Amino acid sequence: MSSVAVAVVDAETPGNVGTIARSMKNFGLDELLLIDPPELPRESEAYGYAGQAREDVLPEAREISFDELVTEYHTVGCTAITNEDGSKHVRYPFVTPRDLADDLAGLDADTAIVFGRERVGLTNDEIERLDQVCSIPASEEYPVLNLGQAATIVLYELRSLTVEDTQLPDPTHDRAAQPEIEGLHEQFAGFLDAIDHPEEKRAKTRRLFQRLIGRAHPTGRETTTLRGLFRQASQRLSDEE
């Protein structure tokens, strides 16, 4: 897909802008668009709240008009208030942040995620001019999040589109080869023999162990270690007889 920008409409305080800039930096975005922003001098709280985004995202932010925003970008407005009846409310239909990532994945257009004012958000007239609406599922009793919270949640869910690598290690691992897994099951069967597990229970216990290993998908090293432990235990029991 094309690039993802973040637009902030009429931010009430410099700190709000800095907080959103920091969330952008966290999740791999760097294009910040400001509509009617407050003054953002270097000594303002915007730079204090921005973290490392003070070095690039914040100083390189571009001020544009709302008309320019809706003309240049595919726009997604973020709001806490929605309605289930499309005939009665301009905020319908809406997507959640999790669904939005899939929605935008194949879109060949520059996109802007649009956040409104801290207290009142985006107006109905503004939302009516945007292409999509995104809303974060929250408590019906108090669904309104502050700008920093909303930006962090939405941009986190878009990370599959914006972040290639993270600080986390690769969560995948190589499963042991099937002959190694079968060897583990044989070693476990030998262990059951060594401890003189009741004959009538051995088949059921082996099936239980097989299901456990099937869910675990152990690596080659894990399989070898388990086989070694069962072998040593069986040998020690044999020596004690």
Short mmCIF file of N, CA and C in Angstrom, two decimals, residues 120-239:
data_model
loop_
_atom_site.label_atom_id
_atom_site.label_comp_id
_atom_site.label_asym_id
_atom_site.label_seq_id
_atom_site.Cartn_x
_atom_site.Cartn_y
_atom_site.Cartn_z
N VAL A 120 -13.96 17.49 22.12
CA VAL A 120 -15.16 17.28 21.29
C VAL A 120 -14.89 16.45 20.04
N GLY A 121 -13.66 16.07 19.80
CA GLY A 121 -13.37 15.23 18.64
C GLY A 121 -13.59 15.93 17.32
N LEU A 122 -14.03 15.17 16.35
CA LEU A 122 -14.35 15.71 15.03
C LEU A 122 -15.84 16.06 14.98
N THR A 123 -16.17 17.13 14.28
CA THR A 123 -17.58 17.51 14.15
C THR A 123 -18.27 16.61 13.14
N ASN A 124 -19.60 16.61 13.18
CA ASN A 124 -20.36 15.82 12.20
C ASN A 124 -20.05 16.26 10.78
N ASP A 125 -19.93 17.57 10.58
CA ASP A 125 -19.62 18.09 9.23
C ASP A 125 -18.26 17.59 8.76
N GLU A 126 -17.29 17.55 9.66
CA GLU A 126 -15.96 17.06 9.29
C GLU A 126 -15.99 15.57 8.97
N ILE A 127 -16.66 14.81 9.82
CA ILE A 127 -16.73 13.36 9.60
C ILE A 127 -17.43 13.04 8.29
N GLU A 128 -18.44 13.82 7.95
CA GLU A 128 -19.20 13.58 6.73
C GLU A 128 -18.32 13.72 5.48
N ARG A 129 -17.23 14.47 5.59
CA ARG A 129 -16.34 14.68 4.44
C ARG A 129 -15.22 13.64 4.36
N LEU A 130 -15.11 12.78 5.37
CA LEU A 130 -14.05 11.78 5.38
C LEU A 130 -14.53 10.49 4.71
N ASP A 131 -13.56 9.68 4.28
CA ASP A 131 -13.90 8.47 3.52
C ASP A 131 -14.34 7.31 4.40
N GLN A 132 -13.74 7.17 5.56
CA GLN A 132 -14.06 6.08 6.47
C GLN A 132 -14.07 6.59 7.90
N VAL A 133 -14.69 5.80 8.76
CA VAL A 133 -14.72 6.13 10.18
C VAL A 133 -14.22 4.92 10.97
N CYS A 134 -13.34 5.19 11.93
CA CYS A 134 -12.78 4.15 12.79
C CYS A 134 -13.17 4.46 14.23
N SER A 135 -13.58 3.44 14.96
CA SER A 135 -13.95 3.65 16.36
C SER A 135 -13.39 2.51 17.20
N ILE A 136 -12.86 2.87 18.37
CA ILE A 136 -12.25 1.90 19.28
C ILE A 136 -13.33 1.33 20.20
N PRO A 137 -13.55 0.02 20.20
CA PRO A 137 -14.53 -0.55 21.12
C PRO A 137 -14.13 -0.30 22.57
N ALA A 138 -15.03 0.24 23.34
CA ALA A 138 -14.74 0.56 24.74
C ALA A 138 -16.02 0.45 25.55
N SER A 139 -15.93 0.71 26.84
CA SER A 139 -17.09 0.61 27.71
C SER A 139 -18.20 1.57 27.25
N GLU A 140 -19.43 1.04 27.18
CA GLU A 140 -20.56 1.88 26.80
C GLU A 140 -20.75 3.02 27.79
N GLU A 141 -20.38 2.77 29.04
CA GLU A 141 -20.54 3.78 30.09
C GLU A 141 -19.59 4.95 29.90
N TYR A 142 -18.37 4.67 29.40
CA TYR A 142 -17.39 5.75 29.21
C TYR A 142 -16.46 5.39 28.05
N PRO A 143 -16.90 5.59 26.81
CA PRO A 143 -16.13 5.16 25.65
C PRO A 143 -15.08 6.16 25.17
N VAL A 144 -15.03 7.35 25.75
CA VAL A 144 -14.18 8.41 25.23
C VAL A 144 -12.75 8.27 25.76
N LEU A 145 -11.79 8.16 24.85
CA LEU A 145 -10.38 8.09 25.20
C LEU A 145 -9.72 9.44 24.91
N ASN A 146 -8.62 9.73 25.61
CA ASN A 146 -7.90 10.94 25.25
C ASN A 146 -7.12 10.71 23.96
N LEU A 147 -6.62 11.78 23.38
CA LEU A 147 -5.98 11.68 22.07
C LEU A 147 -4.79 10.73 22.07
N GLY A 148 -3.98 10.81 23.11
CA GLY A 148 -2.80 9.95 23.18
C GLY A 148 -3.18 8.48 23.21
N GLN A 149 -4.20 8.13 24.01
CA GLN A 149 -4.65 6.75 24.08
C GLN A 149 -5.19 6.28 22.73
N ALA A 150 -6.04 7.10 22.13
CA ALA A 150 -6.66 6.72 20.86
C ALA A 150 -5.60 6.52 19.78
N ALA A 151 -4.66 7.46 19.68
CA ALA A 151 -3.62 7.34 18.66
C ALA A 151 -2.78 6.10 18.87
N THR A 152 -2.42 5.83 20.10
CA THR A 152 -1.58 4.66 20.39
C THR A 152 -2.28 3.37 20.00
N ILE A 153 -3.57 3.25 20.32
CA ILE A 153 -4.31 2.03 19.99
C ILE A 153 -4.45 1.86 18.48
N VAL A 154 -4.85 2.91 17.80
CA VAL A 154 -5.06 2.82 16.36
C VAL A 154 -3.75 2.52 15.63
N LEU A 155 -2.68 3.24 15.97
CA LEU A 155 -1.41 3.05 15.27
C LEU A 155 -0.79 1.70 15.61
N TYR A 156 -1.02 1.21 16.82
CA TYR A 156 -0.55 -0.14 17.17
C TYR A 156 -1.19 -1.17 16.26
N GLU A 157 -2.49 -1.05 16.03
CA GLU A 157 -3.18 -2.02 15.19
C GLU A 157 -2.76 -1.92 13.72
N LEU A 158 -2.21 -0.78 13.33
CA LEU A 158 -1.75 -0.61 11.94
C LEU A 158 -0.30 -1.02 11.75
N ARG A 159 0.34 -1.56 12.80
CA ARG A 159 1.77 -1.82 12.73
C ARG A 159 2.15 -2.81 11.65
N SER A 160 1.22 -3.70 11.27
CA SER A 160 1.53 -4.66 10.21
C SER A 160 1.74 -3.96 8.88
N LEU A 161 1.24 -2.73 8.74
CA LEU A 161 1.41 -1.96 7.52
C LEU A 161 2.59 -1.01 7.60
N THR A 162 3.05 -0.71 8.80
CA THR A 162 4.02 0.37 8.96
C THR A 162 5.35 -0.05 9.57
N VAL A 163 5.41 -1.21 10.21
CA VAL A 163 6.63 -1.64 10.90
C VAL A 163 7.10 -2.98 10.34
N GLU A 164 8.28 -3.00 9.73
CA GLU A 164 8.80 -4.24 9.18
C GLU A 164 9.46 -5.09 10.25
N ASP A 165 10.24 -4.47 11.12
CA ASP A 165 10.94 -5.20 12.17
C ASP A 165 10.64 -4.55 13.52
N THR A 166 10.58 -5.36 14.57
CA THR A 166 10.36 -4.85 15.91
C THR A 166 11.52 -5.27 16.81
N GLN A 167 11.46 -4.84 18.05
CA GLN A 167 12.51 -5.19 19.01
C GLN A 167 12.34 -6.61 19.53
N LEU A 168 11.21 -7.26 19.20
CA LEU A 168 10.95 -8.60 19.71
C LEU A 168 11.67 -9.65 18.86
N PRO A 169 12.09 -10.75 19.48
CA PRO A 169 12.70 -11.83 18.70
C PRO A 169 11.65 -12.51 17.83
N ASP A 170 12.13 -13.25 16.85
CA ASP A 170 11.23 -13.97 15.96
C ASP A 170 10.39 -14.97 16.77
N PRO A 171 9.05 -14.83 16.74
CA PRO A 171 8.22 -15.71 17.57
C PRO A 171 8.09 -17.12 17.01
N THR A 172 8.53 -17.32 15.76
CA THR A 172 8.41 -18.64 15.17
C THR A 172 9.61 -19.50 15.55
N HIS A 173 9.47 -20.81 15.44
CA HIS A 173 10.60 -21.70 15.67
C HIS A 173 10.47 -22.92 14.78
N ASP A 174 11.59 -23.60 14.59
CA ASP A 174 11.60 -24.79 13.74
C ASP A 174 11.22 -26.01 14.57
N ARG A 175 10.14 -26.64 14.17
CA ARG A 175 9.69 -27.85 14.88
C ARG A 175 10.67 -28.98 14.60
N ALA A 176 10.84 -29.84 15.58
CA ALA A 176 11.71 -31.00 15.39
C ALA A 176 11.19 -31.87 14.25
N ALA A 177 12.11 -32.54 13.58
CA ALA A 177 11.71 -33.45 12.51
C ALA A 177 10.85 -34.57 13.07
N GLN A 178 9.95 -35.08 12.24
CA GLN A 178 9.01 -36.08 12.72
C GLN A 178 9.70 -37.34 13.29
N PRO A 179 10.79 -37.83 12.67
CA PRO A 179 11.46 -38.99 13.28
C PRO A 179 11.95 -38.71 14.70
N GLU A 180 12.37 -37.44 14.98
CA GLU A 180 12.79 -37.09 16.33
C GLU A 180 11.61 -37.12 17.28
N ILE A 181 10.45 -36.65 16.81
CA ILE A 181 9.24 -36.67 17.64
C ILE A 181 8.84 -38.11 17.94
N GLU A 182 8.92 -38.95 16.92
CA GLU A 182 8.57 -40.36 17.13
C GLU A 182 9.54 -41.00 18.12
N GLY A 183 10.81 -40.63 18.04
CA GLY A 183 11.79 -41.14 18.99
C GLY A 183 11.47 -40.73 20.42
N LEU A 184 10.96 -39.50 20.56
CA LEU A 184 10.56 -39.03 21.90
C LEU A 184 9.42 -39.88 22.44
N HIS A 185 8.44 -40.19 21.59
CA HIS A 185 7.32 -41.02 22.04
C HIS A 185 7.80 -42.41 22.46
N GLU A 186 8.75 -42.97 21.72
CA GLU A 186 9.29 -44.28 22.08
C GLU A 186 10.03 -44.21 23.41
N GLN A 187 10.77 -43.09 23.60
CA GLN A 187 11.50 -42.93 24.85
C GLN A 187 10.53 -42.81 26.02
N PHE A 188 9.43 -42.11 25.80
CA PHE A 188 8.42 -41.98 26.85
C PHE A 188 7.79 -43.33 27.17
N ALA A 189 7.55 -44.14 26.13
CA ALA A 189 6.99 -45.47 26.35
C ALA A 189 7.94 -46.32 27.19
N GLY A 190 9.25 -46.18 26.91
CA GLY A 190 10.24 -46.90 27.70
C GLY A 190 10.25 -46.43 29.14
N PHE A 191 10.05 -45.15 29.33
CA PHE A 191 9.99 -44.59 30.69
C PHE A 191 8.80 -45.16 31.46
N LEU A 192 7.66 -45.30 30.79
CA LEU A 192 6.48 -45.87 31.44
C LEU A 192 6.75 -47.32 31.86
N ASP A 193 7.47 -48.03 31.01
CA ASP A 193 7.85 -49.40 31.38
C ASP A 193 8.75 -49.39 32.61
N ALA A 194 9.72 -48.46 32.61
CA ALA A 194 10.71 -48.42 33.68
C ALA A 194 10.09 -48.12 35.03
N ILE A 195 9.05 -47.30 35.03
CA ILE A 195 8.42 -46.95 36.32
C ILE A 195 7.29 -47.92 36.66
N ASP A 196 7.13 -48.93 35.78
CA ASP A 196 6.10 -49.94 35.99
C ASP A 196 4.70 -49.31 36.09
N HIS A 197 4.46 -48.39 35.13
CA HIS A 197 3.14 -47.76 35.06
C HIS A 197 2.11 -48.85 34.78
N PRO A 198 0.92 -48.79 35.42
CA PRO A 198 -0.08 -49.85 35.24
C PRO A 198 -0.32 -50.16 33.76
N GLU A 199 -0.26 -51.41 33.42
CA GLU A 199 -0.36 -51.84 32.03
C GLU A 199 -1.63 -51.32 31.36
N GLU A 200 -2.73 -51.39 32.09
CA GLU A 200 -4.01 -50.98 31.49
C GLU A 200 -4.12 -49.47 31.25
N LYS A 201 -3.19 -48.69 31.84
CA LYS A 201 -3.22 -47.23 31.68
C LYS A 201 -2.18 -46.70 30.69
N ARG A 202 -1.29 -47.57 30.22
CA ARG A 202 -0.16 -47.08 29.41
C ARG A 202 -0.60 -46.50 28.07
N ALA A 203 -1.51 -47.16 27.39
CA ALA A 203 -1.96 -46.67 26.09
C ALA A 203 -2.61 -45.29 26.21
N LYS A 204 -3.44 -45.13 27.23
CA LYS A 204 -4.11 -43.85 27.44
C LYS A 204 -3.09 -42.77 27.79
N THR A 205 -2.10 -43.11 28.63
CA THR A 205 -1.08 -42.14 29.02
C THR A 205 -0.22 -41.74 27.83
N ARG A 206 0.09 -42.70 26.97
CA ARG A 206 0.87 -42.38 25.78
C ARG A 206 0.09 -41.46 24.85
N ARG A 207 -1.21 -41.70 24.71
CA ARG A 207 -2.03 -40.81 23.87
C ARG A 207 -2.07 -39.41 24.45
N LEU A 208 -2.18 -39.31 25.76
CA LEU A 208 -2.17 -38.00 26.42
C LEU A 208 -0.87 -37.27 26.14
N PHE A 209 0.25 -37.99 26.27
CA PHE A 209 1.56 -37.38 26.01
C PHE A 209 1.69 -36.97 24.55
N GLN A 210 1.16 -37.79 23.65
CA GLN A 210 1.23 -37.47 22.22
C GLN A 210 0.45 -36.21 21.90
N ARG A 211 -0.72 -36.05 22.50
CA ARG A 211 -1.50 -34.83 22.26
C ARG A 211 -0.79 -33.61 22.82
N LEU A 212 -0.18 -33.78 23.99
CA LEU A 212 0.57 -32.67 24.61
C LEU A 212 1.71 -32.22 23.71
N ILE A 213 2.48 -33.17 23.20
CA ILE A 213 3.60 -32.83 22.32
C ILE A 213 3.09 -32.27 20.99
N GLY A 214 1.97 -32.79 20.54
CA GLY A 214 1.40 -32.27 19.29
C GLY A 214 1.02 -30.81 19.37
N ARG A 215 0.55 -30.38 20.53
CA ARG A 215 0.20 -28.96 20.72
C ARG A 215 1.45 -28.10 20.92
N ALA A 216 2.48 -28.68 21.50
CA ALA A 216 3.67 -27.90 21.87
C ALA A 216 4.59 -27.63 20.70
N HIS A 217 4.60 -28.48 19.66
CA HIS A 217 5.52 -28.33 18.53
C HIS A 217 6.95 -28.08 19.01
N PRO A 218 7.55 -29.00 19.74
CA PRO A 218 8.88 -28.77 20.30
C PRO A 218 9.96 -28.67 19.23
N THR A 219 11.00 -27.91 19.54
CA THR A 219 12.15 -27.78 18.64
C THR A 219 13.00 -29.04 18.73
N GLY A 220 13.98 -29.14 17.84
CA GLY A 220 14.89 -30.27 17.88
C GLY A 220 15.63 -30.34 19.20
N ARG A 221 16.09 -29.20 19.71
CA ARG A 221 16.82 -29.18 20.97
C ARG A 221 15.94 -29.61 22.12
N GLU A 222 14.69 -29.10 22.14
CA GLU A 222 13.77 -29.48 23.22
C GLU A 222 13.48 -30.97 23.18
N THR A 223 13.30 -31.51 21.98
CA THR A 223 13.03 -32.94 21.83
C THR A 223 14.21 -33.78 22.31
N THR A 224 15.41 -33.37 21.91
CA THR A 224 16.61 -34.10 22.33
C THR A 224 16.77 -34.08 23.85
N THR A 225 16.51 -32.93 24.45
CA THR A 225 16.64 -32.81 25.91
C THR A 225 15.65 -33.73 26.62
N LEU A 226 14.39 -33.72 26.16
CA LEU A 226 13.39 -34.58 26.79
C LEU A 226 13.74 -36.05 26.62
N ARG A 227 14.21 -36.42 25.44
CA ARG A 227 14.60 -37.82 25.22
C ARG A 227 15.73 -38.21 26.17
N GLY A 228 16.68 -37.31 26.35
CA GLY A 228 17.79 -37.58 27.25
C GLY A 228 17.33 -37.76 28.68
N LEU A 229 16.39 -36.93 29.12
CA LEU A 229 15.89 -37.03 30.49
C LEU A 229 15.16 -38.36 30.72
N PHE A 230 14.30 -38.73 29.78
CA PHE A 230 13.59 -40.00 29.92
C PHE A 230 14.55 -41.19 29.89
N ARG A 231 15.58 -41.08 29.05
CA ARG A 231 16.56 -42.17 28.95
C ARG A 231 17.34 -42.32 30.26
N GLN A 232 17.77 -41.18 30.81
CA GLN A 232 18.53 -41.23 32.07
C GLN A 232 17.67 -41.75 33.21
N ALA A 233 16.42 -41.30 33.26
CA ALA A 233 15.52 -41.75 34.32
C ALA A 233 15.29 -43.26 34.21
N SER A 234 15.08 -43.71 32.98
CA SER A 234 14.84 -45.15 32.79
C SER A 234 16.06 -45.95 33.18
N GLN A 235 17.26 -45.44 32.81
CA GLN A 235 18.50 -46.15 33.14
C GLN A 235 18.72 -46.20 34.65
N ARG A 236 18.46 -45.09 35.34
CA ARG A 236 18.67 -45.05 36.78
C ARG A 236 17.72 -46.02 37.48
N LEU A 237 16.48 -46.06 37.01
CA LEU A 237 15.53 -47.00 37.61
C LEU A 237 15.95 -48.44 37.37
N SER A 238 16.49 -48.67 36.18
CA SER A 238 16.97 -50.04 35.85
C SER A 238 18.14 -50.43 36.74
N ASP A 239 19.06 -49.48 37.01
CA ASP A 239 20.24 -49.76 37.84
C ASP A 239 19.87 -50.04 39.29
#
